[in-house]
Amino acid sequence: MNISRAINFICIVVGGLIAFYANAEQEKNTYLLIGGIVLLVFGVYRTSRNIPSKFDKEEESFIKTEKEDEV
């Protein structure tokens, strides 16, 4: 596991734990909850940047174009 994936995983886990902890208390700490959610979203965003899009591939067509001869 390379360092970038480890950082992403740590951000997601720590952000989720912080958000869960802040929401579980009797007196909810809004700033701690927001910080946990921001850290969680940051980790998910960094992870999703490395996933290739299915639309990036160049599709092969069954129809081949022919070059027109110049006269």
PDB file of N, CA and C in Angstrom, residues 65-71:
ATOM      1  N   THR A  65     -13.904   4.647 -41.309  1.00  0.00           N
ATOM      2  CA  THR A  65     -13.999   5.730 -42.280  1.00  0.00           C
ATOM      3  C   THR A  65     -12.925   5.546 -43.338  1.00  0.00           C
ATOM      4  N   GLU A  66     -13.263   5.953 -44.535  1.00  0.00           N
ATOM      5  CA  GLU A  66     -12.322   5.880 -45.635  1.00  0.00           C
ATOM      6  C   GLU A  66     -11.877   7.278 -46.008  1.00  0.00           C
ATOM      7  N   LYS A  67     -10.619   7.389 -46.376  1.00  0.00           N
ATOM      8  CA  LYS A  67     -10.114   8.675 -46.831  1.00  0.00           C
ATOM      9  C   LYS A  67     -10.567   8.898 -48.266  1.00  0.00           C
ATOM     10  N   GLU A  68     -11.013  10.108 -48.532  1.00  0.00           N
ATOM     11  CA  GLU A  68     -11.440  10.438 -49.883  1.00  0.00           C
ATOM     12  C   GLU A  68     -10.221  10.785 -50.712  1.00  0.00           C
ATOM     13  N   ASP A  69     -10.179  10.265 -51.946  1.00  0.00           N
ATOM     14  CA  ASP A  69      -9.076  10.574 -52.849  1.00  0.00           C
ATOM     15  C   ASP A  69      -9.267  11.946 -53.458  1.00  0.00           C
ATOM     16  N   GLU A  70      -8.181  12.680 -53.481  1.00  0.00           N
ATOM     17  CA  GLU A  70      -8.259  14.009 -54.102  1.00  0.00           C
ATOM     18  C   GLU A  70      -8.070  13.864 -55.593  1.00  0.00           C
ATOM     19  N   VAL A  71      -8.862  14.603 -56.365  1.00  0.00           N
ATOM     20  CA  VAL A  71      -8.806  14.513 -57.818  1.00  0.00           C
ATOM     21  C   VAL A  71      -8.052  15.678 -58.377  1.00  0.00           C
TER      22      VAL A  71
END
